[in-house]
mmCIF file of C-alpha atoms in Angstrom:
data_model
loop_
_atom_site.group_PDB
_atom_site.id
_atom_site.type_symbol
_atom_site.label_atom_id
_atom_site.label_comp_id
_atom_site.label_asym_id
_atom_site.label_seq_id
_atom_site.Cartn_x
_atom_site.Cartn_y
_atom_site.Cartn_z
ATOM 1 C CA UNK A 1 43.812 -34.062 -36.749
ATOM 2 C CA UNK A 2 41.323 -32.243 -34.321
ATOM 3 C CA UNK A 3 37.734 -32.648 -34.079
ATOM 4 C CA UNK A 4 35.432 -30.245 -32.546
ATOM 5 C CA UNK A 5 31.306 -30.608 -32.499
ATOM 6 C CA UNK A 6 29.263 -27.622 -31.321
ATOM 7 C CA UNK A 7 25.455 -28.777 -32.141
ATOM 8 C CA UNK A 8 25.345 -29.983 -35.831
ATOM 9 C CA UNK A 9 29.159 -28.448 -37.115
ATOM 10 C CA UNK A 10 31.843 -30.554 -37.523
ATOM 11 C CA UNK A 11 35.312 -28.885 -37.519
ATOM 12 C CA UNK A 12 39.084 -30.137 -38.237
ATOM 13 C CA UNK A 13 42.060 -29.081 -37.839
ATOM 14 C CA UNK A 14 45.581 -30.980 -39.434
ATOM 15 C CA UNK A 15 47.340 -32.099 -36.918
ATOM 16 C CA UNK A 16 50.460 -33.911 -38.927
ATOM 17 C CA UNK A 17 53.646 -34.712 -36.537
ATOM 18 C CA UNK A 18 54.697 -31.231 -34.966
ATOM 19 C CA UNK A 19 52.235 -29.122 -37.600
ATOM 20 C CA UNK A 20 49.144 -27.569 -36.408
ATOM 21 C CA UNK A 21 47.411 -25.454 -38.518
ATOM 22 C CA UNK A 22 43.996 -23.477 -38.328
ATOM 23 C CA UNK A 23 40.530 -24.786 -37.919
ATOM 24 C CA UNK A 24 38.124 -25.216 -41.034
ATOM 25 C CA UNK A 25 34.713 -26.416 -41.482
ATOM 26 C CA UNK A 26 33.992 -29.772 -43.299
ATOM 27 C CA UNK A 27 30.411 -30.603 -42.694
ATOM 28 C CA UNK A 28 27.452 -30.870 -40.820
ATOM 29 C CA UNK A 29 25.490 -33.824 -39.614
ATOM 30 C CA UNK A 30 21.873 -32.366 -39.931
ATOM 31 C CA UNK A 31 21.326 -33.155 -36.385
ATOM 32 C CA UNK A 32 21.885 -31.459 -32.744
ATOM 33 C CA UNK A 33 23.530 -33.266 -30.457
ATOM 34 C CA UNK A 34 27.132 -34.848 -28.584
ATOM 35 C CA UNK A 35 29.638 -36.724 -31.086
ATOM 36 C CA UNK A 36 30.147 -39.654 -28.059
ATOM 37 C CA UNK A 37 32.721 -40.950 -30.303
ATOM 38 C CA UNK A 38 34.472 -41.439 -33.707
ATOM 39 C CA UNK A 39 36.545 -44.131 -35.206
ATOM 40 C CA UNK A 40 37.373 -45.637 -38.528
ATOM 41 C CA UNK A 41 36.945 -49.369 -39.495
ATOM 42 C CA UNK A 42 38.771 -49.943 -42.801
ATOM 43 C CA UNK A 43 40.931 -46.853 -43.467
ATOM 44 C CA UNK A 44 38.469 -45.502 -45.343
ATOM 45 C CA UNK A 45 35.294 -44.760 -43.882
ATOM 46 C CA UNK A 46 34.758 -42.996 -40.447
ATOM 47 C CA UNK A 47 31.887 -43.371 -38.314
ATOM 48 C CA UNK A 48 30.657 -41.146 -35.683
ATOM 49 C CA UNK A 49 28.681 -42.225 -32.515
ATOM 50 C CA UNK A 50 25.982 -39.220 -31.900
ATOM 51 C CA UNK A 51 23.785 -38.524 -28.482
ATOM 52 C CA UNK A 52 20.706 -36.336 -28.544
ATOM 53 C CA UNK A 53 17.858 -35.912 -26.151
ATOM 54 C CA UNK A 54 15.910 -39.203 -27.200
ATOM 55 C CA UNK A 55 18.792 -41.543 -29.138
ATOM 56 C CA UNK A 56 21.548 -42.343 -30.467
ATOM 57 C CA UNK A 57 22.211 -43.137 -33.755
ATOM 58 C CA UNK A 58 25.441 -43.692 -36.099
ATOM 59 C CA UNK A 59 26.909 -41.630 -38.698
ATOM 60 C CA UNK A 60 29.031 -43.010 -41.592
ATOM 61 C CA UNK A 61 31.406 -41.146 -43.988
ATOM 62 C CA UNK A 62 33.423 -42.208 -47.182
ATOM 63 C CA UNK A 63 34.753 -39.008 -47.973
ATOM 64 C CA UNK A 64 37.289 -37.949 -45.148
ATOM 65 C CA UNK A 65 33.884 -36.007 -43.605
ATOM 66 C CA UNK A 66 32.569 -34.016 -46.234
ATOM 67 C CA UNK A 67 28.990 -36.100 -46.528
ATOM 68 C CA UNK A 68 27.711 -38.098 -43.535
ATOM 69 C CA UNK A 69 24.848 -40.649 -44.087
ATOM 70 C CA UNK A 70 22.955 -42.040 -40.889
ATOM 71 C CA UNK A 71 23.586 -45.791 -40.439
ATOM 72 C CA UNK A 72 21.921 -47.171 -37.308
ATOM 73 C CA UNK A 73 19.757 -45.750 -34.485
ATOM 74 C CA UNK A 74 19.429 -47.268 -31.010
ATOM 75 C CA UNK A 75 16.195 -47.408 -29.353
ATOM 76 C CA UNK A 76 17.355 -44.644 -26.933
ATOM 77 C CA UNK A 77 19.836 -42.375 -25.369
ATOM 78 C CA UNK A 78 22.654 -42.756 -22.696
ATOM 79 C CA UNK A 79 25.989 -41.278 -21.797
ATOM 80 C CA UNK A 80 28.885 -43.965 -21.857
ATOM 81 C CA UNK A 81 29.172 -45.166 -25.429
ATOM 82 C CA UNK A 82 32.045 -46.609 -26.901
ATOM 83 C CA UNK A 83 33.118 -47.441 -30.193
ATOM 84 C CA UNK A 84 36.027 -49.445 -31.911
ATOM 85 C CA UNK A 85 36.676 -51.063 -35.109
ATOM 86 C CA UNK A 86 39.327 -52.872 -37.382
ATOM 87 C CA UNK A 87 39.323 -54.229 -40.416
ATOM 88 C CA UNK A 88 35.514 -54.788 -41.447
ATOM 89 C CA UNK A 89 34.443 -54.947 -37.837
ATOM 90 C CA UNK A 90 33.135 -53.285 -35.631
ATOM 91 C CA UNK A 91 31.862 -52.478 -31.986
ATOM 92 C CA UNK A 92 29.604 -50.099 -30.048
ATOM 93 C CA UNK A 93 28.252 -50.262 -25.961
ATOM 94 C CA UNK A 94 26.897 -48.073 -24.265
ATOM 95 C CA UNK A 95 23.946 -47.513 -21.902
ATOM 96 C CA UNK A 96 21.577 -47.397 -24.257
ATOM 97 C CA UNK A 97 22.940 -49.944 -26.872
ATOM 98 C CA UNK A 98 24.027 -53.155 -24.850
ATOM 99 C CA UNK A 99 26.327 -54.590 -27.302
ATOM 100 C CA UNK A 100 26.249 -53.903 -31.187
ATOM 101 C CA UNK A 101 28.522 -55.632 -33.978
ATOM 102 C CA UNK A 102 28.998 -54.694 -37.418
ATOM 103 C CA UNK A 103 30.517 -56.566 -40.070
ATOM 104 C CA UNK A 104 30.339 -54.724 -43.214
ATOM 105 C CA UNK A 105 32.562 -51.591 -42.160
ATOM 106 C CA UNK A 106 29.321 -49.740 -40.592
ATOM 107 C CA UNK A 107 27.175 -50.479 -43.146
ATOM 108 C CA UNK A 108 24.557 -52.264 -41.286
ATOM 109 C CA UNK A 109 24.895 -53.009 -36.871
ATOM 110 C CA UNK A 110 23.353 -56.250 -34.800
ATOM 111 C CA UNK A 111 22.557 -56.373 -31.063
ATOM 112 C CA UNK A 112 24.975 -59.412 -29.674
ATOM 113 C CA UNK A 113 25.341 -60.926 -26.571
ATOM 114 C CA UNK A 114 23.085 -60.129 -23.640
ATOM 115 C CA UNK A 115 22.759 -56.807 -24.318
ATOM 116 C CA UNK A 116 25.075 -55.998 -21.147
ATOM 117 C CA UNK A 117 27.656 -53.627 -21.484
ATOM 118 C CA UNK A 118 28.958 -54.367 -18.519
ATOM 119 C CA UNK A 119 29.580 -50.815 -17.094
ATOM 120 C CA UNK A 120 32.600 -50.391 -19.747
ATOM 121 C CA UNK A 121 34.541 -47.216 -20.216
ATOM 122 C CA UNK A 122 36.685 -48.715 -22.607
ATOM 123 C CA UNK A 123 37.518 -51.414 -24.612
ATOM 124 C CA UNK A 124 40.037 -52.497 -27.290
ATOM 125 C CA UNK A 125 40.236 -55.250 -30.016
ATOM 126 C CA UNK A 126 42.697 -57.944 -31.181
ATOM 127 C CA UNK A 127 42.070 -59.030 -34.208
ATOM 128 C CA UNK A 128 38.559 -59.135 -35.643
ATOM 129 C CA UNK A 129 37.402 -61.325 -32.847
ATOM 130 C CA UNK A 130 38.990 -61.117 -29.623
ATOM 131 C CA UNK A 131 37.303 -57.947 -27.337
ATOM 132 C CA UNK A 132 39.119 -56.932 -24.059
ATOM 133 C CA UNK A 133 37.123 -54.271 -22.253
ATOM 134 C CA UNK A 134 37.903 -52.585 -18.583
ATOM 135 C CA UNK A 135 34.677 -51.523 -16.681
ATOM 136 C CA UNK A 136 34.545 -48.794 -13.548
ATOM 137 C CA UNK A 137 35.879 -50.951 -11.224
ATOM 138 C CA UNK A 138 39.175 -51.898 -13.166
ATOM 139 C CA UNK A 139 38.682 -54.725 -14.062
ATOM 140 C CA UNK A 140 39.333 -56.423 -17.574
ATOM 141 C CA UNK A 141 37.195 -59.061 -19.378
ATOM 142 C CA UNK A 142 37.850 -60.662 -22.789
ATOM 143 C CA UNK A 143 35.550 -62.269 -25.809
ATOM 144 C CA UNK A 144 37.073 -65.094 -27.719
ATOM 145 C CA UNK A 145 33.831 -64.939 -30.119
ATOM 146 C CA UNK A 146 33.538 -61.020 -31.109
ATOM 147 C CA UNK A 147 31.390 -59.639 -27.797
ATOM 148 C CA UNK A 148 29.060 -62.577 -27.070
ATOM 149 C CA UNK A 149 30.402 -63.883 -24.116
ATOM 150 C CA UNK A 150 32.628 -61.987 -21.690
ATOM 151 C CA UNK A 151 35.238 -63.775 -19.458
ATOM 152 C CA UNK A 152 36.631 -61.709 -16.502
ATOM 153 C CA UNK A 153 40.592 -61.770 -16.976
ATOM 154 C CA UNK A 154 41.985 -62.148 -13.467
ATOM 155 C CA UNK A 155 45.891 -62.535 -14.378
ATOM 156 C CA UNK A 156 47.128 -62.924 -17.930
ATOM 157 C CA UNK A 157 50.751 -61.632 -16.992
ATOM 158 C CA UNK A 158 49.845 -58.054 -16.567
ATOM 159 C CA UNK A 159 52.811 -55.850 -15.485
ATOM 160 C CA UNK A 160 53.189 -51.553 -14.713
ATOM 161 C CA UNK A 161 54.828 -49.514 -17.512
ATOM 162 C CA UNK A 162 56.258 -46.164 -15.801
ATOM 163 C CA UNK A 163 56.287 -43.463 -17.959
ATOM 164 C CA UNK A 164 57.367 -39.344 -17.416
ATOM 165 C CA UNK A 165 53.733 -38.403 -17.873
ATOM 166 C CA UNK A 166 51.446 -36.976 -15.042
ATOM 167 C CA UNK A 167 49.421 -39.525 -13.284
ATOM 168 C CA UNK A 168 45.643 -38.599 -15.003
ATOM 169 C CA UNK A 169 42.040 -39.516 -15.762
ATOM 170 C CA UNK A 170 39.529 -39.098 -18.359
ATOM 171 C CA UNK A 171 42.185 -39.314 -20.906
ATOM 172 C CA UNK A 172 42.661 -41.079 -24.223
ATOM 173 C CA UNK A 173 45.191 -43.364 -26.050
ATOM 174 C CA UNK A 174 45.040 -45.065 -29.546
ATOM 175 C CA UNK A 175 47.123 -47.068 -31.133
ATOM 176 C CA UNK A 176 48.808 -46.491 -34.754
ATOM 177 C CA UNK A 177 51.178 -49.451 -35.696
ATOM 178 C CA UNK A 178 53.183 -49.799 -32.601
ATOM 179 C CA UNK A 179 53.032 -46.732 -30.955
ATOM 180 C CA UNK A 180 50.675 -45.797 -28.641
ATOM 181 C CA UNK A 181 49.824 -42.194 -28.026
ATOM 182 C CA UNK A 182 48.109 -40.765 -24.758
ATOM 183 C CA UNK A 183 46.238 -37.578 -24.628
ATOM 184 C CA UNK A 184 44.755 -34.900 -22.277
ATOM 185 C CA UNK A 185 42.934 -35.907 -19.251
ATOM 186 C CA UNK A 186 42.653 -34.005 -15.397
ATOM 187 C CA UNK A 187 44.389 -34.753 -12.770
ATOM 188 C CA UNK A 188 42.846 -36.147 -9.336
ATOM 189 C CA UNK A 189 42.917 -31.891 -8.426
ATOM 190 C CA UNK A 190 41.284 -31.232 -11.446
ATOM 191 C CA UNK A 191 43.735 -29.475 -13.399
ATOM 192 C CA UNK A 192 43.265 -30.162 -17.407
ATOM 193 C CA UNK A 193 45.938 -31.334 -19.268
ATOM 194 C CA UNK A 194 46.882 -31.351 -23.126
ATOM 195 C CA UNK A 195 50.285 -33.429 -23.251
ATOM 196 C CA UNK A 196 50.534 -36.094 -26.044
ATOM 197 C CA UNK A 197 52.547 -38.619 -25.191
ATOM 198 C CA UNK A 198 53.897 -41.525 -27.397
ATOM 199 C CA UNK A 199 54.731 -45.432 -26.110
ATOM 200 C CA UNK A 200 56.973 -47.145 -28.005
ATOM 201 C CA UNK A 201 55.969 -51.033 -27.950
ATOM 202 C CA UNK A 202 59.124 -52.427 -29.397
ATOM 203 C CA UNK A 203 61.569 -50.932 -27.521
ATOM 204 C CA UNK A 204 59.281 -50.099 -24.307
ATOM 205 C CA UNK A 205 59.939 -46.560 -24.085
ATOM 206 C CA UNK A 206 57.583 -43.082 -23.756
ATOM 207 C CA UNK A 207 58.559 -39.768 -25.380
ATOM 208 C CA UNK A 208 56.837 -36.594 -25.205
ATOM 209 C CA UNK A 209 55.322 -35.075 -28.152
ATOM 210 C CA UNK A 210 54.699 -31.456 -29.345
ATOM 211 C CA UNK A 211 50.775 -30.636 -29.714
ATOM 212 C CA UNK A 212 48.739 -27.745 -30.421
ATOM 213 C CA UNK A 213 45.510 -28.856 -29.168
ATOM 214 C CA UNK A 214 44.193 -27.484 -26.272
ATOM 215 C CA UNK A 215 43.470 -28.858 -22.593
ATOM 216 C CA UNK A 216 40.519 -31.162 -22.577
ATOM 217 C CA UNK A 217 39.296 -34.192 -20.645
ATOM 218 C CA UNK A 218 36.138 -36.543 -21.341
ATOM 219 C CA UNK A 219 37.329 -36.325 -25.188
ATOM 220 C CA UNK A 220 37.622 -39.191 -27.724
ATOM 221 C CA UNK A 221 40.717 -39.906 -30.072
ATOM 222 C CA UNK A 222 41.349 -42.209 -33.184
ATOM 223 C CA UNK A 223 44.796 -42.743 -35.364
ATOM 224 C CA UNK A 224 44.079 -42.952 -38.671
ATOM 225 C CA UNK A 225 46.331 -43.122 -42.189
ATOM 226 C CA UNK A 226 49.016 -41.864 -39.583
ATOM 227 C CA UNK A 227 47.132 -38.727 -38.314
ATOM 228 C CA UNK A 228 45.452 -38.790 -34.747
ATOM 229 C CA UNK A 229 42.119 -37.162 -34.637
ATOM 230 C CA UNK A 230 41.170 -35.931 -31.437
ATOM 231 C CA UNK A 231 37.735 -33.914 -30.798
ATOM 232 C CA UNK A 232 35.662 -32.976 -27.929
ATOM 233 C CA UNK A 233 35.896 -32.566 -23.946
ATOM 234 C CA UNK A 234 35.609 -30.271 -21.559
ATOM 235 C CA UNK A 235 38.510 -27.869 -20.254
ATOM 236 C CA UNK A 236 36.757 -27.390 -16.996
ATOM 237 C CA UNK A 237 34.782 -24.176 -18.156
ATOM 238 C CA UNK A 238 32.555 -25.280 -20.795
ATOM 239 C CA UNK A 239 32.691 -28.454 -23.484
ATOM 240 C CA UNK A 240 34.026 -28.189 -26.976
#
């Protein structure tokens, strides 16, 4: 499934193994601004991670989209902001936010840690404990007690999986079961991509996939109940 955000509209489109179909309106937050990021904790709910000119707040959703109820809102605003969750927990970081934890499926959020996000662009989670996060520089630190402490990981047995894909950045992967799918991104010449590509963990191998969305980089991406949602970007001539 596809996600587009243009001020307060929120758009879908099915995007169901090789099926893409047209774009329909579900609902609209009741505030202007950039959808930084959306993810689901327990299968159920989604939350969305919104930026406007002053803050940031949180939008949750226990209807697939079609009502949105705010949840949290950070004391201001700042590009960056990242969001994961699993099971009934939950993550955010960002420039604004430091470090926030929920533990209730997005109910309610907490301020861990520091308050130092650490420069992250990304960060993934085993368990409902164990954080890994990799900031500008490449590097990758883990938390052993849900994001307050970090540890930088210097050599866990780390190895290079080659794939067919086009070397890119400003892309986005998730994780459904265990596949891995990689999406869109720019190349170091700036030429947008929209290539889905699936990793096989098991048996170590990547296949290309068949996708209708369109080229995009800077976007954010989700699986959820076997659908990938994908919304967002910027195809080099304006954002979506």
């Amino acid at each position: 499934t596809e996600l587009d955000f243009m001020q307060d509209r929120l758009g879908v489109t099915l995007l169901d193994a090789n099926v893409y179909e047209d774009w329909r309106f579900i609902q609209g937050l009741g505030v202007a601004g950039n959808v930084m990021d959306l993810f689901s904790i327990d299968g159920s709910s989604l939350l969305a991670v919104v930026e406007t000119s002053s803050y940031d707040t949180i939008w949750r959703s226990g209807d697939v989209g079609s009502n949105w109820t705010c949840v949290h809102t950070a004391s201001g605003s700042g590009d960056n902001i990242f969001a994961i969750g699993r099971a009934d927990t939950a993550y955010v970081a960002g420039a604004a936010w430091g470090w926030h934890r929920s533990t209730d499926a997005g109910s309610s959020w907490a301020r861990i840690g520091s308050g130092e996000s650490y420069g992250f662009r990304s960060f993934g989670q085993a368990g409902t404990s164990v954080v890994a996060g990799a900031d500008t520089l490449g590097r990758i630190y883990r938390s052993s007690d849900g994001g307050s402490s970090w540890t930088l990981i210097t050599s866990y047995g780390w190895s290079k999986i080659s794939s067919g894909a086009t070397n890119r950045i400003v892309h986005q992967a998730a994780v459904w079961s265990d596949k891995m799918f990689v999406f869109g991104g720019a190349t170091e010449n700036n030429s947008y991509l929209n290539d889905l590509w699936r990793y096989n963990i098991s048996s170590n191998q990547w296949t290309e996939v068949q996708c209708g969305a369109t080229i995009r980089d800077d976007h954010a991406m989700v699986a959820w109940d076997n659908e990938l949602f994908i919304f967002g970007g910027y195809n080099g001539v304006g954002s979506y």
